[in-house]
Coordinates of C-alpha atoms in Angstrom, one line a residue:
M1 CA 27.8 -1.6 -32.9
D2 CA 26.7 -4.9 -32.4
S3 CA 30.4 -6.1 -31.3
R4 CA 30.5 -3.4 -28.7
Q5 CA 27.1 -4.4 -27.5
G6 CA 28.4 -7.7 -27.0
R7 CA 31.6 -7.0 -25.1
E8 CA 29.3 -4.9 -22.6
S9 CA 27.1 -7.9 -22.4
L10 CA 30.2 -10.0 -21.7
G11 CA 31.3 -7.3 -19.0
Q12 CA 28.4 -7.2 -17.1
P13 CA 27.8 -9.1 -13.8
W14 CA 25.3 -12.3 -13.4
Q15 CA 21.9 -11.8 -12.3
P16 CA 20.8 -13.1 -8.7
G17 CA 18.9 -15.7 -10.8
Q18 CA 21.5 -16.9 -12.7
L19 CA 23.8 -17.0 -9.8
L20 CA 21.3 -19.3 -8.0
L21 CA 21.3 -21.8 -11.1
L22 CA 24.4 -22.9 -9.9
I23 CA 22.9 -24.4 -7.1
P24 CA 21.4 -26.9 -8.7
V25 CA 23.7 -27.6 -11.3
A26 CA 26.4 -28.3 -8.8
L27 CA 24.0 -30.7 -7.1
I28 CA 23.7 -32.9 -10.0
V29 CA 27.5 -32.8 -10.2
V30 CA 28.1 -33.6 -6.7
I31 CA 25.4 -36.3 -6.5
T32 CA 26.3 -37.9 -9.8
A33 CA 30.3 -38.1 -8.7
A34 CA 29.1 -39.7 -5.4
D35 CA 27.1 -42.2 -7.0
V36 CA 29.9 -43.2 -9.3
A37 CA 32.4 -43.1 -6.1
T38 CA 30.2 -45.4 -3.7
G39 CA 29.7 -47.9 -6.5
P40 CA 26.2 -50.0 -7.1
N41 CA 25.8 -50.9 -3.4
I42 CA 24.8 -47.5 -2.0
V43 CA 22.4 -45.8 -4.7
L44 CA 22.3 -42.0 -4.4
S45 CA 21.1 -41.0 -8.0
P46 CA 17.4 -40.9 -6.9
L47 CA 18.4 -37.7 -5.0
L48 CA 18.8 -36.0 -8.2
V49 CA 15.2 -35.2 -8.5
V50 CA 16.1 -32.3 -5.7
A51 CA 17.8 -30.5 -8.8
P52 CA 14.7 -29.7 -10.8
T53 CA 12.6 -29.3 -7.7
L54 CA 14.9 -26.6 -6.3
T55 CA 15.1 -24.6 -9.6
A56 CA 11.5 -24.2 -9.8
W57 CA 11.8 -22.2 -6.9
F58 CA 13.5 -19.4 -8.4
A59 CA 13.1 -20.2 -12.1
G60 CA 10.5 -20.7 -15.2
P61 CA 9.2 -23.6 -16.6
W62 CA 11.8 -23.8 -19.6
T63 CA 15.0 -23.6 -17.2
T64 CA 13.3 -26.0 -14.7
A65 CA 12.8 -28.4 -17.7
G66 CA 16.5 -28.0 -18.7
I67 CA 17.5 -28.8 -15.0
G68 CA 15.3 -31.9 -15.0
A69 CA 17.1 -32.9 -18.3
L70 CA 20.3 -32.6 -17.0
A71 CA 19.3 -34.9 -13.8
M72 CA 18.2 -37.7 -16.0
A73 CA 21.6 -37.2 -17.9
G74 CA 23.5 -37.4 -14.8
E75 CA 21.4 -40.6 -13.9
A76 CA 22.4 -42.3 -17.2
V77 CA 26.3 -41.3 -16.6
S78 CA 26.2 -42.5 -13.3
S79 CA 24.5 -45.8 -14.1
W80 CA 26.8 -46.2 -17.1
R81 CA 29.9 -45.6 -15.0
T82 CA 28.4 -48.2 -12.4
G83 CA 27.5 -50.7 -15.1
T84 CA 24.0 -50.8 -14.4
L85 CA 22.7 -48.7 -17.5
S86 CA 20.8 -51.5 -18.6
S87 CA 19.3 -52.5 -15.4
R88 CA 15.4 -52.4 -15.0
S89 CA 15.7 -50.1 -11.6
V90 CA 17.8 -47.6 -13.5
L91 CA 14.8 -47.3 -16.0
V92 CA 12.5 -46.9 -13.6
E93 CA 14.5 -44.0 -11.9
V94 CA 14.9 -42.1 -15.2
I95 CA 11.2 -42.4 -15.8
A96 CA 10.5 -41.4 -12.0
I97 CA 12.9 -38.4 -12.4
A98 CA 11.1 -37.6 -15.8
V99 CA 7.3 -37.7 -14.6
I100 CA 8.5 -35.6 -11.4
T101 CA 10.1 -33.0 -13.5
S102 CA 7.1 -33.1 -15.5
L103 CA 4.9 -32.4 -12.8
I104 CA 7.3 -29.5 -11.6
V105 CA 7.6 -28.1 -14.7
F106 CA 3.3 -28.0 -14.9
L107 CA 3.3 -26.5 -11.6
C108 CA 5.9 -24.1 -12.4
A109 CA 3.5 -22.7 -15.5
V110 CA 0.6 -22.6 -13.6
R111 CA 2.2 -20.4 -10.8
D112 CA 3.9 -18.3 -13.5
R113 CA 0.5 -17.6 -15.3
H114 CA -1.0 -16.7 -12.1
A115 CA 1.5 -14.3 -11.1
R116 CA 1.1 -12.7 -14.9
Q117 CA -2.6 -12.9 -14.2
M118 CA -2.0 -11.2 -10.6
A119 CA 0.2 -8.4 -12.4
R120 CA -2.7 -7.7 -14.8
V121 CA -4.9 -7.2 -11.9
R122 CA -2.6 -5.0 -10.0
S123 CA -2.1 -2.9 -12.8
V124 CA -5.8 -2.4 -13.4
A125 CA -6.1 -1.9 -9.5
E126 CA -3.4 0.9 -9.7
A127 CA -5.3 2.6 -12.5
A128 CA -8.5 2.5 -10.7
Q129 CA -7.2 3.9 -7.6
Q130 CA -5.6 6.9 -9.8
V131 CA -9.4 7.5 -11.2
L132 CA -11.1 6.9 -7.8
M133 CA -8.9 8.7 -5.7
W134 CA -6.8 11.4 -7.5
P135 CA -3.2 12.0 -6.0
L136 CA -3.5 14.9 -3.3
P137 CA -1.5 18.1 -4.1
S138 CA 1.6 18.3 -2.1
R139 CA 0.4 22.1 -0.9
L140 CA -2.8 23.8 -0.7
G141 CA -1.8 27.5 0.1
P142 CA 0.0 27.3 2.9
L143 CA -0.8 24.0 4.0
R144 CA 1.3 20.5 3.0
L145 CA -0.6 17.4 2.7
A146 CA 0.8 13.8 2.6
C147 CA -1.1 10.6 2.8
V148 CA -0.8 6.9 2.9
Y149 CA -3.2 4.3 1.8
L150 CA -2.8 0.6 2.8
A151 CA -5.7 -1.8 1.5
S152 CA -6.3 -5.1 3.8
E153 CA -7.1 -7.2 0.6
E154 CA -4.2 -9.2 -0.5
E155 CA -2.8 -7.9 -3.8
A156 CA -5.1 -4.9 -3.6
D157 CA -4.2 -1.1 -4.0
V158 CA -7.6 0.6 -3.1
G159 CA -10.5 -0.5 -0.8
G160 CA -13.3 1.2 1.0
D161 CA -11.3 3.6 2.6
L162 CA -11.2 7.5 0.7
Y163 CA -9.5 10.8 1.1
A164 CA -9.9 14.0 -1.1
A165 CA -9.0 17.9 -1.0
A166 CA -10.1 20.9 -2.7
R167 CA -9.0 24.4 -2.8
T168 CA -11.9 26.7 -2.4
G169 CA -11.0 30.4 -2.6
S170 CA -8.9 31.3 0.1
A171 CA -9.4 28.1 2.2
A172 CA -9.2 24.5 1.7
R173 CA -11.6 21.7 2.5
V174 CA -10.3 17.9 3.2
M175 CA -12.4 15.0 3.6
I176 CA -11.6 11.5 4.9
G177 CA -13.9 8.5 4.9
D178 CA -14.7 4.7 5.5
V179 CA -17.2 2.7 3.8
R180 CA -18.6 0.0 5.6
G181 CA -18.1 -3.2 3.9
K182 CA -15.5 -4.4 1.2
G183 CA -15.2 -5.4 -2.5
L184 CA -16.7 -4.0 -5.4
P185 CA -19.7 -2.3 -3.4
A186 CA -17.7 -0.6 -1.3
L187 CA -15.4 0.9 -4.3
G188 CA -18.7 2.1 -5.9
E189 CA -19.7 3.8 -2.6
A190 CA -16.5 5.3 -2.1
A191 CA -16.5 6.8 -6.0
L192 CA -20.0 8.0 -5.5
L193 CA -19.0 10.3 -2.1
L194 CA -15.6 11.4 -3.8
G195 CA -17.9 12.5 -7.0
A196 CA -20.2 14.3 -4.7
F197 CA -17.6 16.1 -2.6
R198 CA -15.5 17.1 -5.6
E199 CA -18.5 19.1 -6.9
A200 CA -20.2 20.1 -3.6
A201 CA -16.7 21.4 -1.9
H202 CA -16.8 24.4 -4.3
Q203 CA -20.8 25.1 -4.0
Q204 CA -21.8 25.0 -0.2
A205 CA -21.0 27.8 2.0
S206 CA -20.4 26.0 5.2
L207 CA -19.4 22.3 6.3
P208 CA -22.9 21.4 7.5
D209 CA -24.4 22.3 4.1
L210 CA -21.5 20.2 2.7
A211 CA -22.5 17.4 4.8
A212 CA -26.1 17.8 3.8
S213 CA -25.4 18.0 0.5
L214 CA -23.3 14.7 0.4
E215 CA -26.2 13.2 2.5
R216 CA -28.5 13.8 -0.4
S217 CA -26.3 12.2 -3.1
M218 CA -25.7 9.0 -0.8
T219 CA -29.4 8.7 -0.3
R220 CA -30.2 9.4 -3.7
Y221 CA -27.5 7.0 -5.3
L222 CA -26.9 4.5 -2.7
P223 CA -29.4 2.3 -3.3
D224 CA -28.3 1.4 -6.9
L225 CA -24.7 -0.1 -5.0
E226 CA -25.9 -1.8 -2.0
P227 CA -26.0 -5.6 -2.2
E228 CA -29.4 -7.2 -1.9
D229 CA -28.6 -8.9 1.5
E230 CA -27.5 -5.8 3.1
A231 CA -29.9 -3.1 1.5
G232 CA -30.5 -0.3 4.1
E233 CA -27.1 -1.4 6.2
R234 CA -24.6 0.6 4.1
F235 CA -23.2 4.0 5.4
V236 CA -20.0 6.0 5.2
T237 CA -18.1 7.8 7.9
A238 CA -16.8 10.7 7.0
L239 CA -14.8 13.8 8.9
L240 CA -15.2 17.0 6.8
V241 CA -12.4 19.6 7.5
E242 CA -12.0 23.1 6.5
I243 CA -8.7 25.4 6.8
A244 CA -8.8 29.0 6.1
D245 CA -5.7 30.6 4.9
A246 CA -6.0 33.8 7.0
E247 CA -7.2 32.4 10.3
P248 CA -5.6 30.0 12.7
L249 CA -8.1 27.6 13.0
V250 CA -9.4 24.5 11.8
R251 CA -13.3 23.7 11.4
M252 CA -14.4 20.2 11.4
T253 CA -17.6 18.3 10.9
S254 CA -17.8 14.7 12.2
C255 CA -20.5 12.1 10.4
G256 CA -19.4 9.3 12.3
H257 CA -16.0 9.4 11.8
P258 CA -13.0 9.3 14.4
A259 CA -11.7 12.4 15.7
P260 CA -8.1 13.6 14.1
L261 CA -5.1 14.2 16.2
L262 CA -3.7 17.5 16.5
L263 CA 0.2 17.5 16.8
G264 CA 1.9 20.7 17.9
P265 CA 5.5 21.6 17.4
D266 CA 6.5 21.2 21.0
N267 CA 5.9 17.4 21.0
T268 CA 2.3 17.7 22.2
V269 CA -1.0 15.8 21.1
H270 CA -4.4 16.8 21.3
V271 CA -7.4 14.4 20.6
P272 CA -10.4 16.9 20.4
R273 CA -13.6 16.0 21.6
L274 CA -16.1 16.3 18.7
H275 CA -20.0 16.4 18.3
P276 CA -20.5 13.6 15.6
A277 CA -23.6 13.7 13.6
P278 CA -24.7 10.0 12.2
P279 CA -22.7 8.7 9.4
L280 CA -23.6 9.6 5.7
G281 CA -26.3 7.3 3.9
V282 CA -28.7 6.9 6.8
G283 CA -30.8 9.9 5.6
V284 CA -30.2 13.0 7.9
T285 CA -30.4 15.7 5.6
D286 CA -30.8 18.5 7.5
P287 CA -27.9 20.9 8.1
D288 CA -28.7 21.9 11.6
K289 CA -27.9 18.0 12.8
H290 CA -24.4 18.6 11.5
A291 CA -22.2 20.6 14.2
V292 CA -19.2 22.4 13.5
D293 CA -16.0 21.9 16.0
V294 CA -13.7 24.8 15.7
L295 CA -9.9 24.3 17.2
P296 CA -6.9 26.3 17.1
F297 CA -4.5 25.3 14.4
G298 CA -1.7 27.7 13.9
P299 CA 1.7 27.8 12.3
G300 CA 3.9 24.4 12.9
D301 CA 0.6 22.3 13.8
T302 CA 0.0 19.1 12.0
L303 CA -3.7 17.5 11.8
L304 CA -3.5 13.7 11.3
L305 CA -6.5 12.4 10.0
Y306 CA -7.4 8.7 9.9
T307 CA -9.7 5.9 9.5
D308 CA -10.6 3.2 12.1
G309 CA -8.6 0.5 10.8
V310 CA -5.8 2.4 12.2
I311 CA -6.6 2.6 15.5
E312 CA -8.2 -0.9 15.5
A313 CA -5.1 -2.6 14.1
R314 CA -4.0 -5.4 16.6
D315 CA -0.5 -7.4 17.2
H316 CA -0.3 -10.9 17.9
N317 CA -1.6 -10.3 21.3
G318 CA -5.0 -8.5 20.4
V319 CA -3.5 -5.1 21.8
F320 CA -4.8 -2.0 19.9
Y321 CA -2.4 0.3 18.0
P322 CA -1.4 3.4 20.2
L323 CA -1.8 5.8 17.5
A324 CA -1.3 8.9 19.7
E325 CA 1.3 7.9 21.9
R326 CA 3.4 6.6 18.9
A327 CA 2.5 9.6 16.9
A328 CA 3.7 11.8 19.6
Q329 CA 7.5 10.8 19.2
W330 CA 7.4 12.4 15.5
T331 CA 5.2 15.4 15.9
D332 CA 8.5 17.5 14.6
H333 CA 8.5 15.6 11.4
P334 CA 7.0 17.1 8.3
P335 CA 3.8 15.4 6.6
E336 CA 5.6 12.8 4.5
A337 CA 8.2 11.7 7.1
L338 CA 5.7 11.7 9.9
L339 CA 3.2 9.5 7.6
H340 CA 6.4 6.9 6.7
C341 CA 7.2 6.7 10.5
I342 CA 3.9 5.8 11.2
E343 CA 3.3 3.6 8.4
R344 CA 6.5 1.3 9.4
D345 CA 5.8 1.5 13.0
L346 CA 2.1 0.3 12.1
L347 CA 3.4 -2.6 9.8
A348 CA 5.9 -3.9 12.5
H349 CA 2.9 -3.7 15.2
T350 CA 0.6 -5.8 13.1
G351 CA 3.2 -7.8 11.4
G352 CA 2.2 -6.3 7.8
R353 CA -1.6 -7.9 8.9
F354 CA -4.8 -5.8 8.9
G355 CA -8.4 -6.5 9.5
D356 CA -9.3 -3.4 7.8
D357 CA -8.2 -0.7 5.4
V358 CA -6.1 2.0 6.6
A359 CA -5.9 5.4 5.5
L360 CA -3.6 8.5 7.1
L361 CA -3.5 12.2 5.9
A362 CA -1.4 14.8 7.5
I363 CA -2.2 18.4 7.1
H364 CA 0.6 20.8 8.1
R365 CA 0.2 24.5 8.2
A366 CA 3.8 26.0 7.5
P367 CA 5.4 28.4 9.9
I368 CA 5.4 31.7 8.9
P369 CA 8.9 33.1 8.3
H370 CA 10.2 35.9 11.0
P371 CA 10.2 39.1 9.6
G372 CA 13.9 39.6 10.6
N373 CA 14.7 36.5 8.4
Q374 CA 13.3 37.8 5.6
L375 CA 15.0 41.1 5.8
Q376 CA 18.2 39.4 6.3
R377 CA 17.8 37.2 2.9
V378 CA 16.7 40.5 1.2
Q379 CA 19.7 42.5 2.3
R380 CA 21.8 39.3 1.3
G381 CA 20.3 39.6 -2.0
H382 CA 21.1 43.0 -2.5
A383 CA 24.6 42.6 -1.2
G384 CA 25.1 39.9 -3.8
V385 CA 23.6 41.8 -6.8
S386 CA 25.9 45.0 -5.9
G387 CA 29.1 42.7 -5.8
Q388 CA 28.7 41.3 -9.4

C-alpha cells in the first residue's frame, strides 16, 4: 500500500509552486557560473540576493530561508573558484546576503501570519453571513429567485445591504434593504430588520401593515445599536414585495428604496414610478403613510431588485453604471444567468472597486405551460407505457 502510494506520488506532475522554485535555483547557478567565468575583476555574486527575494513572492519563510542558504553557498563556491574566499569583501558579501535573507524571511513570516488571520476572519464572516442572511430558496411557488451580494469592504463578505424572502400561504413576500452606514453597527441593524421581517411577514395582512410593524421594531431597538455620534441619524431603506400565485400582479411598498426594474420576455425594461414612504427608523408607524403600488407581473416576467450601490457605482471617468440599459441585453436569461451577466458587467465597469455594498435579487415568474404541450407529453407518456 505504501509503495503504491509512493509510486503514485512520483508520477504526479509538479505543482505550480514547485515549478516556480526552479527559477531562483537557476538564477543562483547562472550567477555563480558567470561570476566564476568573469574572474575576480568583475564581481557578480552580490546579485545572488535576488534569489531569496524572488522566492518570497510565491513561497513560505522556510523555503525562502533555504534559497538564501543556497545563495550563500553559491557566493562561497564563486569566491573559492576565483581565489578570494578569505578576502574581507567576500565575508561582507556573505554577511549581507545572510542579513537580507533574514529580513526577507521575517517579512515572509509576517505576511503568512496575516494571511492566516485574514483566512480566519473570512471564515467567521462567511459564518456570520449564513446566520444573518439565510440562503434564499431557488423557488417560491411559481417564482424562481437568485441573488448576488458584493461587499464594498475588502476581505468582507457581508455589509449593510440585506434581502429576505418568505412563503406566506399562496403568496411570496420579499424584502430588499440598505442600511445607512457601514461596519458592525450596520450589521446589527441589518440583523434587526431581517429578524423583524421573518416574523412579521407571516403575521401582517398587508404590505403597509408589514412596513408599520418593521418600523415599530426599528424604533424600539435601533437606539441600542446606534453609535453615540450618530444617534437619530440611522435609517434603513427597504422595498417590500408581495406576489400572489394566482394573480399576474406584483404589489410593492417602498420605504425610501429605489424602484425595481420590470423585465419583460420581449426585451423590454420598465422602471415603475413608486410612491415611497420615508425610510424605516424615522418613526413613521402609521400604515396609511405607506402606499401600495400594483404592477402587472405575468408569466415570463422578471423583477430585478437592487440597492443603490448598483446604480451609484462609477467607472474611472465617474460615469454611473447604467443598470436599465445593460439589463435590457439579458431580459430573456433565467435569474441566475441574468445576475451573473450583470455582476460581470458591473465588475468590468468599476474595475472591481465599489463605493458601497451591492445587492441584486431577481424574481422570475415561470411561464405557464401550454395545454397542448401538456397533452402531448401525457400522450407520449402513455405511448411509452403501452409499448413496453
